[in-house]
Amino acid sequence: MWGCGALLGARTRSRLWREVLVAWGRRWSAAAPYSASAEPSRVRALVYGHHGDPAKVVELKDLELAAVGGSDVHVRMLAAPINPSDINMIQGNYGLLPKLPAVGGNEGVGQVVAVGSSVTGVKPGDWVIPANAGLGTWRTEAVFSEEALIGVPSDIPLQSAATLSVNPCTAYRMLMDFEQLQPGDSVIQNASNSGVGQAVIQIAAALGLRTVNVVRDRPDIQKLTDRLKNLGAEHVLTEEELRKHEMKNFFKDMPQPRLALNCVGGKSSTELLRHLAPGGTMVTYGGMAKQPVIASVSQLIFKDLKLRGFWLSQWKKDHSPAQFKELILTLCSLISRGQLTAPACSEVPLQDYQRALEASMQPFVSSKQILTMC
């Protein structure tokens, strides 16, 4: 299976994937009925029966595939990433926990094999992604209700489709919903090499926003800096550089950020607050340091800084499915125009899931693990 460093370019790989999948889809759509008449078959899935260390509690098991009912869609999964929220969910410390035993994975992309008699939104051969978290995407096949899925264009890169429904959505909403930013305004963020961070850089660039991107120092810092700048980052700083006294002069050449995006907490979030413009907002969407966000009284009183939180699952609860689909299609347009790419990634066959899980929990890993099902 191709890795991100393979000789084939991303567009070439995507084209080959589409050719294979179109042929596969034709074969299945010709062989499989549109309603529930197929014999039950067995699928492979990554299942956990209790919470704990993902490398220990997740197992590759055979599951029986349910028959396709009138409003159901039979989907063959193509690729599904391993996100921090997936790990947290398995560990049992996430805001949304499925009933156990559960299949892991909150996002991914699949191809429709067959549909029930009352399904009108998708057809065999279409690509689909989950409409909500908790669907369980780490499996080879599944039967889902039509309302649990959103159709996406099949001419976008496979990795972009597989990583579309969580991180880019989070990045876009945080950039749009908390401050009325205009082209030329700046945004500061930590964990800038994360999936959300990379999406923020690209979407901000597409919107004409300038970004200050903070990362942890590491041996290959120049390589990471170059990669983020290639995505559109204007400035890349280490946590240590952000704390230096010289940073006072940094914002003489660019406007102070009115928006800060915090995925770390602790001292890192305190530094983001220190550099926010008066009246600015810091949005917290993660807590990698597992330390509280601390804001001084003077920042709240004299700078009138605002502290907010963001969770995509809550945003979906507060908005209609049609609004989420509109968000997805907006992001697909950015992808089609080359303004939004998938994060740096490594494709791992499903049977090698242990390696992928362990790699996803290592520090300083900038490559997202994507499970491939074919």
mmCIF file of C-alpha atoms in Angstrom:
data_model
loop_
_atom_site.group_PDB
_atom_site.id
_atom_site.type_symbol
_atom_site.label_atom_id
_atom_site.label_comp_id
_atom_site.label_asym_id
_atom_site.label_seq_id
_atom_site.Cartn_x
_atom_site.Cartn_y
_atom_site.Cartn_z
ATOM 1 C CA MET A 1 0.000 0.000 0.000
ATOM 2 C CA TRP A 2 1.331 3.429 -0.895
ATOM 3 C CA GLY A 3 2.893 5.571 1.825
ATOM 4 C CA CYS A 4 3.102 9.357 1.782
ATOM 5 C CA GLY A 5 6.737 9.184 0.795
ATOM 6 C CA ALA A 6 6.209 6.875 -2.155
ATOM 7 C CA LEU A 7 7.496 7.833 -5.591
ATOM 8 C CA LEU A 8 3.996 8.217 -6.996
ATOM 9 C CA GLY A 9 2.639 11.741 -6.572
ATOM 10 C CA ALA A 10 -0.548 12.399 -4.618
ATOM 11 C CA ARG A 11 -2.558 13.173 -7.740
ATOM 12 C CA THR A 12 -1.274 10.047 -9.526
ATOM 13 C CA ARG A 13 -2.125 7.878 -6.520
ATOM 14 C CA SER A 14 -5.555 9.465 -6.311
ATOM 15 C CA ARG A 15 -6.211 8.814 -10.005
ATOM 16 C CA LEU A 16 -5.130 5.174 -9.684
ATOM 17 C CA TRP A 17 -7.300 4.772 -6.583
ATOM 18 C CA ARG A 18 -10.300 6.133 -8.454
ATOM 19 C CA GLU A 19 -9.745 3.794 -11.403
ATOM 20 C CA VAL A 20 -9.532 0.799 -9.084
ATOM 21 C CA LEU A 21 -12.532 1.895 -7.027
ATOM 22 C CA VAL A 22 -14.739 2.719 -9.996
ATOM 23 C CA ALA A 23 -14.093 -0.731 -11.423
ATOM 24 C CA TRP A 24 -14.712 -2.276 -8.005
ATOM 25 C CA GLY A 25 -17.897 -0.242 -7.570
ATOM 26 C CA ARG A 26 -19.247 -1.402 -10.928
ATOM 27 C CA ARG A 27 -18.569 -4.992 -10.020
ATOM 28 C CA TRP A 28 -20.370 -4.652 -6.694
ATOM 29 C CA SER A 29 -23.286 -2.599 -7.977
ATOM 30 C CA ALA A 30 -23.868 -5.182 -10.680
ATOM 31 C CA ALA A 31 -23.697 -8.055 -8.225
ATOM 32 C CA ALA A 32 -25.414 -6.558 -5.179
ATOM 33 C CA PRO A 33 -29.111 -5.680 -4.971
ATOM 34 C CA TYR A 34 -30.465 -2.267 -3.991
ATOM 35 C CA SER A 35 -32.534 -3.791 -1.196
ATOM 36 C CA ALA A 36 -32.134 -6.294 1.611
ATOM 37 C CA SER A 37 -31.762 -9.607 -0.151
ATOM 38 C CA ALA A 38 -28.035 -10.346 0.060
ATOM 39 C CA GLU A 39 -26.772 -13.174 2.218
ATOM 40 C CA PRO A 40 -25.068 -11.979 5.422
ATOM 41 C CA SER A 41 -21.287 -11.836 5.104
ATOM 42 C CA ARG A 42 -18.470 -11.284 7.579
ATOM 43 C CA VAL A 43 -16.283 -8.234 7.850
ATOM 44 C CA ARG A 44 -13.092 -7.383 9.720
ATOM 45 C CA ALA A 45 -13.191 -4.642 12.319
ATOM 46 C CA LEU A 46 -11.084 -3.147 15.101
ATOM 47 C CA VAL A 47 -13.162 -3.649 18.236
ATOM 48 C CA TYR A 48 -12.665 -2.755 21.906
ATOM 49 C CA GLY A 49 -14.758 -4.274 24.691
ATOM 50 C CA HIS A 50 -13.543 -2.049 27.515
ATOM 51 C CA HIS A 51 -11.646 1.206 27.949
ATOM 52 C CA GLY A 52 -7.896 1.307 28.366
ATOM 53 C CA ASP A 53 -4.606 1.465 26.458
ATOM 54 C CA PRO A 54 -5.598 1.264 22.758
ATOM 55 C CA ALA A 55 -2.622 -0.952 21.945
ATOM 56 C CA LYS A 56 -3.926 -3.481 24.490
ATOM 57 C CA VAL A 57 -7.726 -3.298 24.288
ATOM 58 C CA VAL A 58 -8.247 -3.000 20.520
ATOM 59 C CA GLU A 59 -8.563 -6.305 18.655
ATOM 60 C CA LEU A 60 -9.071 -7.228 15.008
ATOM 61 C CA LYS A 61 -12.236 -9.333 14.882
ATOM 62 C CA ASP A 62 -14.692 -10.795 12.398
ATOM 63 C CA LEU A 63 -18.170 -9.303 12.554
ATOM 64 C CA GLU A 64 -21.332 -10.266 10.719
ATOM 65 C CA LEU A 65 -22.607 -7.762 8.195
ATOM 66 C CA ALA A 66 -26.241 -6.822 8.694
ATOM 67 C CA ALA A 67 -28.745 -7.100 5.864
ATOM 68 C CA VAL A 68 -29.575 -3.902 3.988
ATOM 69 C CA GLY A 69 -32.941 -2.449 4.993
ATOM 70 C CA GLY A 70 -35.017 0.089 3.107
ATOM 71 C CA SER A 71 -33.202 3.173 4.472
ATOM 72 C CA ASP A 72 -29.786 1.515 4.780
ATOM 73 C CA VAL A 73 -26.571 1.882 2.813
ATOM 74 C CA HIS A 74 -23.982 -0.883 2.422
ATOM 75 C CA VAL A 75 -20.548 0.761 2.491
ATOM 76 C CA ARG A 76 -17.121 -0.681 1.859
ATOM 77 C CA MET A 77 -14.647 1.420 3.846
ATOM 78 C CA LEU A 78 -11.593 2.601 1.935
ATOM 79 C CA ALA A 79 -9.504 4.510 4.472
ATOM 80 C CA ALA A 80 -9.875 5.816 8.027
ATOM 81 C CA PRO A 81 -7.418 7.870 10.103
ATOM 82 C CA ILE A 82 -6.426 7.528 13.741
ATOM 83 C CA ASN A 83 -7.150 10.846 15.473
ATOM 84 C CA PRO A 84 -6.425 11.948 19.059
ATOM 85 C CA SER A 85 -10.185 11.873 19.706
ATOM 86 C CA ASP A 86 -10.252 8.209 18.641
ATOM 87 C CA ILE A 87 -7.517 7.433 21.169
ATOM 88 C CA ASN A 88 -9.292 9.408 23.910
ATOM 89 C CA MET A 89 -12.560 7.616 23.178
ATOM 90 C CA ILE A 90 -10.918 4.201 23.539
ATOM 91 C CA GLN A 91 -9.224 5.329 26.750
ATOM 92 C CA GLY A 92 -12.628 6.404 28.069
ATOM 93 C CA ASN A 93 -11.809 10.085 28.624
ATOM 94 C CA TYR A 94 -13.710 11.737 25.782
ATOM 95 C CA GLY A 95 -16.931 13.736 25.867
ATOM 96 C CA LEU A 96 -18.770 11.167 23.735
ATOM 97 C CA LEU A 97 -18.426 7.444 24.451
ATOM 98 C CA PRO A 98 -20.175 4.718 22.425
ATOM 99 C CA LYS A 99 -21.807 1.687 23.987
ATOM 100 C CA LEU A 100 -19.328 -1.173 24.409
ATOM 101 C CA PRO A 101 -18.229 -3.262 22.651
ATOM 102 C CA ALA A 102 -17.576 -0.700 19.939
ATOM 103 C CA VAL A 103 -15.769 -0.403 16.635
ATOM 104 C CA GLY A 104 -13.094 2.309 16.717
ATOM 105 C CA GLY A 105 -12.820 5.267 14.390
ATOM 106 C CA ASN A 106 -14.799 8.486 14.029
ATOM 107 C CA GLU A 107 -14.033 9.450 10.458
ATOM 108 C CA GLY A 108 -12.997 7.983 7.142
ATOM 109 C CA VAL A 109 -14.251 7.496 3.611
ATOM 110 C CA GLY A 110 -16.074 4.576 2.051
ATOM 111 C CA GLN A 111 -17.710 3.634 -1.231
ATOM 112 C CA VAL A 112 -21.365 2.725 -1.521
ATOM 113 C CA VAL A 113 -21.913 -0.909 -2.534
ATOM 114 C CA ALA A 114 -25.710 -1.130 -2.391
ATOM 115 C CA VAL A 115 -28.645 0.907 -1.084
ATOM 116 C CA GLY A 116 -32.065 0.158 0.351
ATOM 117 C CA SER A 117 -35.241 0.776 -1.606
ATOM 118 C CA SER A 118 -36.012 4.114 0.068
ATOM 119 C CA VAL A 119 -32.512 5.617 -0.197
ATOM 120 C CA THR A 120 -32.390 8.633 -2.513
ATOM 121 C CA GLY A 121 -29.303 10.622 -1.465
ATOM 122 C CA VAL A 122 -26.550 8.239 -2.550
ATOM 123 C CA LYS A 123 -26.097 5.440 -5.080
ATOM 124 C CA PRO A 124 -23.640 2.565 -5.616
ATOM 125 C CA GLY A 125 -20.185 3.875 -6.466
ATOM 126 C CA ASP A 126 -20.559 7.133 -4.504
ATOM 127 C CA TRP A 127 -18.057 8.121 -1.838
ATOM 128 C CA VAL A 128 -19.435 8.806 1.646
ATOM 129 C CA ILE A 129 -18.113 10.027 4.993
ATOM 130 C CA PRO A 130 -19.686 9.910 8.496
ATOM 131 C CA ALA A 131 -22.172 12.614 9.402
ATOM 132 C CA ASN A 132 -21.375 12.233 13.119
ATOM 133 C CA ALA A 133 -18.756 10.841 15.479
ATOM 134 C CA GLY A 134 -19.024 7.333 16.888
ATOM 135 C CA LEU A 135 -19.885 5.586 13.622
ATOM 136 C CA GLY A 136 -17.013 3.106 13.897
ATOM 137 C CA THR A 137 -14.999 3.470 10.700
ATOM 138 C CA TRP A 138 -12.151 1.067 11.436
ATOM 139 C CA ARG A 139 -13.714 -1.817 9.533
ATOM 140 C CA THR A 140 -13.756 -3.216 6.031
ATOM 141 C CA GLU A 141 -17.522 -2.960 5.449
ATOM 142 C CA ALA A 142 -20.664 -1.845 7.250
ATOM 143 C CA VAL A 143 -24.355 -1.172 6.818
ATOM 144 C CA PHE A 144 -25.274 2.354 7.930
ATOM 145 C CA SER A 145 -28.483 4.355 7.837
ATOM 146 C CA GLU A 146 -28.592 6.936 5.056
ATOM 147 C CA GLU A 147 -28.839 9.782 7.569
ATOM 148 C CA ALA A 148 -25.521 8.706 9.126
ATOM 149 C CA LEU A 149 -23.645 9.481 5.902
ATOM 150 C CA ILE A 150 -22.735 12.459 3.723
ATOM 151 C CA GLY A 151 -21.837 12.074 0.062
ATOM 152 C CA VAL A 152 -18.590 13.685 -1.094
ATOM 153 C CA PRO A 153 -17.022 14.074 -4.547
ATOM 154 C CA SER A 154 -15.020 11.028 -5.598
ATOM 155 C CA ASP A 155 -12.556 13.144 -7.565
ATOM 156 C CA ILE A 156 -10.785 14.541 -4.499
ATOM 157 C CA PRO A 157 -7.698 12.736 -3.128
ATOM 158 C CA LEU A 158 -8.506 9.694 -1.006
ATOM 159 C CA GLN A 159 -6.497 10.951 1.976
ATOM 160 C CA SER A 160 -8.306 14.306 1.872
ATOM 161 C CA ALA A 161 -11.690 12.581 1.885
ATOM 162 C CA ALA A 162 -10.657 10.257 4.723
ATOM 163 C CA THR A 163 -9.541 13.163 6.939
ATOM 164 C CA LEU A 164 -12.257 15.664 6.002
ATOM 165 C CA SER A 165 -14.968 15.435 8.634
ATOM 166 C CA VAL A 166 -13.083 16.299 11.854
ATOM 167 C CA ASN A 167 -9.969 18.468 11.703
ATOM 168 C CA PRO A 168 -10.701 20.717 8.694
ATOM 169 C CA CYS A 169 -14.250 21.282 9.989
ATOM 170 C CA THR A 170 -12.875 22.263 13.399
ATOM 171 C CA ALA A 171 -10.323 24.602 11.823
ATOM 172 C CA TYR A 172 -12.855 26.319 9.561
ATOM 173 C CA ARG A 173 -15.453 26.894 12.255
ATOM 174 C CA MET A 174 -12.930 28.296 14.740
ATOM 175 C CA LEU A 175 -11.640 30.738 12.124
ATOM 176 C CA MET A 176 -15.153 31.851 11.197
ATOM 177 C CA ASP A 177 -17.235 31.789 14.384
ATOM 178 C CA PHE A 178 -15.418 33.717 17.129
ATOM 179 C CA GLU A 179 -13.909 36.867 15.608
ATOM 180 C CA GLN A 180 -14.930 38.772 12.489
ATOM 181 C CA LEU A 181 -11.544 38.529 10.830
ATOM 182 C CA GLN A 182 -10.663 40.391 7.639
ATOM 183 C CA PRO A 183 -7.890 39.733 5.091
ATOM 184 C CA GLY A 184 -4.610 40.895 6.611
ATOM 185 C CA ASP A 185 -5.639 40.067 10.190
ATOM 186 C CA SER A 186 -3.488 37.569 12.071
ATOM 187 C CA VAL A 187 -4.152 34.379 14.017
ATOM 188 C CA ILE A 188 -1.849 32.673 16.496
ATOM 189 C CA GLN A 189 -2.039 28.965 17.319
ATOM 190 C CA ASN A 190 -0.120 26.252 19.157
ATOM 191 C CA ALA A 191 0.146 22.567 18.133
ATOM 192 C CA SER A 192 0.497 23.964 14.625
ATOM 193 C CA ASN A 193 1.749 20.687 13.162
ATOM 194 C CA SER A 194 -1.390 18.827 14.283
ATOM 195 C CA GLY A 195 -4.131 17.911 11.836
ATOM 196 C CA VAL A 196 -6.191 20.917 12.914
ATOM 197 C CA GLY A 197 -3.103 23.138 12.888
ATOM 198 C CA GLN A 198 -2.214 22.231 9.311
ATOM 199 C CA ALA A 199 -5.824 22.851 8.243
ATOM 200 C CA VAL A 200 -5.847 26.230 10.030
ATOM 201 C CA ILE A 201 -2.713 27.295 8.148
ATOM 202 C CA GLN A 202 -4.192 26.419 4.754
ATOM 203 C CA ILE A 203 -7.725 27.743 5.314
ATOM 204 C CA ALA A 204 -6.355 30.957 6.831
ATOM 205 C CA ALA A 205 -4.120 31.454 3.788
ATOM 206 C CA ALA A 206 -7.120 30.914 1.499
ATOM 207 C CA LEU A 207 -8.994 33.596 3.476
ATOM 208 C CA GLY A 208 -6.090 36.044 3.313
ATOM 209 C CA LEU A 209 -5.259 35.729 7.022
ATOM 210 C CA ARG A 210 -1.729 35.764 8.419
ATOM 211 C CA THR A 211 -0.691 33.037 10.854
ATOM 212 C CA VAL A 212 1.797 32.761 13.707
ATOM 213 C CA ASN A 213 2.323 29.070 14.294
ATOM 214 C CA VAL A 214 3.826 27.720 17.504
ATOM 215 C CA VAL A 215 5.355 24.227 17.762
ATOM 216 C CA ARG A 216 7.435 22.310 20.257
ATOM 217 C CA ASP A 217 11.185 22.348 19.606
ATOM 218 C CA ARG A 218 12.575 19.113 18.146
ATOM 219 C CA PRO A 219 15.671 17.797 16.356
ATOM 220 C CA ASP A 220 14.167 18.293 12.878
ATOM 221 C CA ILE A 221 12.647 21.720 13.598
ATOM 222 C CA GLN A 222 13.867 23.250 10.317
ATOM 223 C CA LYS A 223 12.282 20.463 8.299
ATOM 224 C CA LEU A 224 8.973 20.987 10.109
ATOM 225 C CA THR A 225 9.233 24.767 9.693
ATOM 226 C CA ASP A 226 9.783 24.413 5.948
ATOM 227 C CA ARG A 227 6.847 22.036 5.603
ATOM 228 C CA LEU A 228 4.437 24.341 7.462
ATOM 229 C CA LYS A 229 5.601 27.345 5.441
ATOM 230 C CA ASN A 230 4.987 25.374 2.266
ATOM 231 C CA LEU A 231 1.389 24.996 3.459
ATOM 232 C CA GLY A 232 1.075 28.767 3.817
ATOM 233 C CA ALA A 233 2.344 29.512 7.341
ATOM 234 C CA GLU A 234 3.795 33.015 7.562
ATOM 235 C CA HIS A 235 5.704 32.489 10.818
ATOM 236 C CA VAL A 236 6.724 29.306 12.655
ATOM 237 C CA LEU A 237 8.066 29.687 16.202
ATOM 238 C CA THR A 238 9.005 27.277 18.959
ATOM 239 C CA GLU A 239 7.429 27.533 22.407
ATOM 240 C CA GLU A 240 10.784 28.784 23.716
ATOM 241 C CA GLU A 241 11.022 31.528 21.071
ATOM 242 C CA LEU A 242 7.502 32.708 21.902
ATOM 243 C CA ARG A 243 8.586 33.320 25.509
ATOM 244 C CA LYS A 244 11.573 35.507 24.597
ATOM 245 C CA HIS A 245 11.562 39.210 25.444
ATOM 246 C CA GLU A 246 12.262 40.022 21.784
ATOM 247 C CA MET A 247 8.729 38.956 20.906
ATOM 248 C CA LYS A 248 7.619 42.430 22.015
ATOM 249 C CA ASN A 249 8.992 43.759 18.740
ATOM 250 C CA PHE A 250 7.617 40.902 16.670
ATOM 251 C CA PHE A 251 4.164 42.418 16.307
ATOM 252 C CA LYS A 252 5.487 45.791 15.146
ATOM 253 C CA ASP A 253 5.638 44.309 11.648
ATOM 254 C CA MET A 254 2.233 42.627 11.724
ATOM 255 C CA PRO A 255 -1.046 43.189 13.567
ATOM 256 C CA GLN A 256 -1.439 41.571 16.970
ATOM 257 C CA PRO A 257 -3.624 38.481 16.688
ATOM 258 C CA ARG A 258 -7.290 38.898 17.574
ATOM 259 C CA LEU A 259 -7.764 35.125 17.603
ATOM 260 C CA ALA A 260 -5.698 32.448 19.358
ATOM 261 C CA LEU A 261 -6.339 28.723 18.924
ATOM 262 C CA ASN A 262 -5.225 26.562 21.828
ATOM 263 C CA CYS A 263 -4.853 22.784 21.710
ATOM 264 C CA VAL A 264 -2.264 22.457 24.483
ATOM 265 C CA GLY A 265 -3.173 24.319 27.684
ATOM 266 C CA GLY A 266 -0.730 25.070 30.503
ATOM 267 C CA LYS A 267 2.136 27.491 29.862
ATOM 268 C CA SER A 268 1.616 27.316 26.116
ATOM 269 C CA SER A 269 -1.889 28.751 26.365
ATOM 270 C CA THR A 270 -0.672 31.439 28.796
ATOM 271 C CA GLU A 271 1.834 32.594 26.162
ATOM 272 C CA LEU A 272 -0.858 32.750 23.486
ATOM 273 C CA LEU A 273 -2.930 34.992 25.765
ATOM 274 C CA ARG A 274 0.037 37.251 26.379
ATOM 275 C CA HIS A 275 0.292 38.062 22.682
ATOM 276 C CA LEU A 276 -3.416 38.515 21.948
ATOM 277 C CA ALA A 277 -4.661 41.966 20.950
ATOM 278 C CA PRO A 278 -6.960 43.742 23.445
ATOM 279 C CA GLY A 279 -10.484 42.386 23.137
ATOM 280 C CA GLY A 280 -9.205 39.241 21.425
ATOM 281 C CA THR A 281 -10.426 35.678 21.891
ATOM 282 C CA MET A 282 -8.621 32.456 22.723
ATOM 283 C CA VAL A 283 -10.493 29.332 21.662
ATOM 284 C CA THR A 284 -9.495 26.065 23.359
ATOM 285 C CA TYR A 285 -10.252 22.865 21.479
ATOM 286 C CA GLY A 286 -7.788 20.445 23.074
ATOM 287 C CA GLY A 287 -5.563 19.903 26.112
ATOM 288 C CA MET A 288 -2.454 18.005 25.068
ATOM 289 C CA ALA A 289 -0.449 19.173 28.107
ATOM 290 C CA LYS A 290 -3.227 17.973 30.445
ATOM 291 C CA GLN A 291 -2.804 21.234 32.369
ATOM 292 C CA PRO A 292 -5.383 23.978 33.002
ATOM 293 C CA VAL A 293 -5.671 27.190 31.063
ATOM 294 C CA ILE A 294 -4.555 30.022 33.343
ATOM 295 C CA ALA A 295 -5.416 33.631 32.560
ATOM 296 C CA SER A 296 -4.246 36.508 34.726
ATOM 297 C CA VAL A 297 -6.782 38.891 36.221
ATOM 298 C CA SER A 298 -5.121 41.826 34.423
ATOM 299 C CA GLN A 299 -5.567 40.121 31.039
ATOM 300 C CA LEU A 300 -9.264 39.655 31.665
ATOM 301 C CA ILE A 301 -9.885 43.135 33.116
ATOM 302 C CA PHE A 302 -7.486 45.457 31.318
ATOM 303 C CA LYS A 303 -7.237 43.637 27.969
ATOM 304 C CA ASP A 304 -10.816 42.294 28.009
ATOM 305 C CA LEU A 305 -9.656 38.958 26.615
ATOM 306 C CA LYS A 306 -12.272 36.292 26.055
ATOM 307 C CA LEU A 307 -11.828 32.575 26.739
ATOM 308 C CA ARG A 308 -14.008 30.211 24.706
ATOM 309 C CA GLY A 309 -14.152 26.508 23.970
ATOM 310 C CA PHE A 310 -14.971 24.593 20.803
ATOM 311 C CA TRP A 311 -16.106 21.007 20.260
ATOM 312 C CA LEU A 312 -17.248 20.005 16.791
ATOM 313 C CA SER A 313 -19.745 17.480 18.146
ATOM 314 C CA GLN A 314 -21.497 20.277 20.059
ATOM 315 C CA TRP A 315 -21.464 22.503 16.976
ATOM 316 C CA LYS A 316 -23.256 19.734 15.079
ATOM 317 C CA LYS A 317 -25.876 19.460 17.828
ATOM 318 C CA ASP A 318 -26.505 23.193 17.566
ATOM 319 C CA HIS A 319 -26.773 23.182 13.765
ATOM 320 C CA SER A 320 -28.760 21.237 11.206
ATOM 321 C CA PRO A 321 -27.434 18.328 9.112
ATOM 322 C CA ALA A 322 -27.853 20.582 6.080
ATOM 323 C CA GLN A 323 -25.506 23.158 7.626
ATOM 324 C CA PHE A 324 -22.881 20.492 8.301
ATOM 325 C CA LYS A 325 -23.186 19.224 4.726
ATOM 326 C CA GLU A 326 -22.741 22.807 3.500
ATOM 327 C CA LEU A 327 -19.553 23.020 5.587
ATOM 328 C CA ILE A 328 -18.278 19.761 4.085
ATOM 329 C CA LEU A 329 -18.946 20.958 0.538
ATOM 330 C CA THR A 330 -17.203 24.280 1.261
ATOM 331 C CA LEU A 331 -14.112 22.363 2.330
ATOM 332 C CA CYS A 332 -14.366 20.090 -0.713
ATOM 333 C CA SER A 333 -14.261 23.211 -2.884
ATOM 334 C CA LEU A 334 -11.032 24.295 -1.174
ATOM 335 C CA ILE A 335 -9.600 20.826 -1.771
ATOM 336 C CA SER A 336 -10.590 20.888 -5.443
ATOM 337 C CA ARG A 337 -8.885 24.274 -5.858
ATOM 338 C CA GLY A 338 -5.686 22.959 -4.256
ATOM 339 C CA GLN A 339 -6.044 25.252 -1.242
ATOM 340 C CA LEU A 340 -6.523 22.446 1.305
ATOM 341 C CA THR A 341 -4.574 19.192 1.361
ATOM 342 C CA ALA A 342 -4.577 16.213 3.707
ATOM 343 C CA PRO A 343 -2.149 16.350 6.634
ATOM 344 C CA ALA A 344 1.173 14.574 6.325
ATOM 345 C CA CYS A 345 0.287 10.913 6.693
ATOM 346 C CA SER A 346 1.371 7.292 6.640
ATOM 347 C CA GLU A 347 -0.927 4.659 5.166
ATOM 348 C CA VAL A 348 -1.034 1.415 7.150
ATOM 349 C CA PRO A 349 -2.953 -1.762 6.197
ATOM 350 C CA LEU A 350 -5.740 -2.621 8.634
ATOM 351 C CA GLN A 351 -4.013 -5.811 9.794
ATOM 352 C CA ASP A 352 -1.021 -3.738 10.957
ATOM 353 C CA TYR A 353 -3.224 -1.680 13.276
ATOM 354 C CA GLN A 354 -0.980 -2.259 16.318
ATOM 355 C CA ARG A 355 1.870 -0.444 14.611
ATOM 356 C CA ALA A 356 -0.440 2.387 13.589
ATOM 357 C CA LEU A 357 -1.903 2.790 17.092
ATOM 358 C CA GLU A 358 1.520 2.860 18.726
ATOM 359 C CA ALA A 359 2.858 5.355 16.169
ATOM 360 C CA SER A 360 -0.155 7.647 16.668
ATOM 361 C CA MET A 361 0.626 7.956 20.387
ATOM 362 C CA GLN A 362 4.329 8.785 20.035
ATOM 363 C CA PRO A 363 5.504 12.358 20.780
ATOM 364 C CA PHE A 364 6.663 14.658 17.965
ATOM 365 C CA VAL A 365 4.920 12.566 15.309
ATOM 366 C CA SER A 366 3.796 14.837 12.483
ATOM 367 C CA SER A 367 2.504 11.999 10.303
ATOM 368 C CA LYS A 368 -1.123 10.967 10.760
ATOM 369 C CA GLN A 369 -1.739 7.229 10.629
ATOM 370 C CA ILE A 370 -4.385 6.234 8.076
ATOM 371 C CA LEU A 371 -5.756 2.686 8.072
ATOM 372 C CA THR A 372 -6.359 1.369 4.559
ATOM 373 C CA MET A 373 -8.914 -1.387 4.021
ATOM 374 C CA CYS A 374 -8.162 -2.633 0.483
#
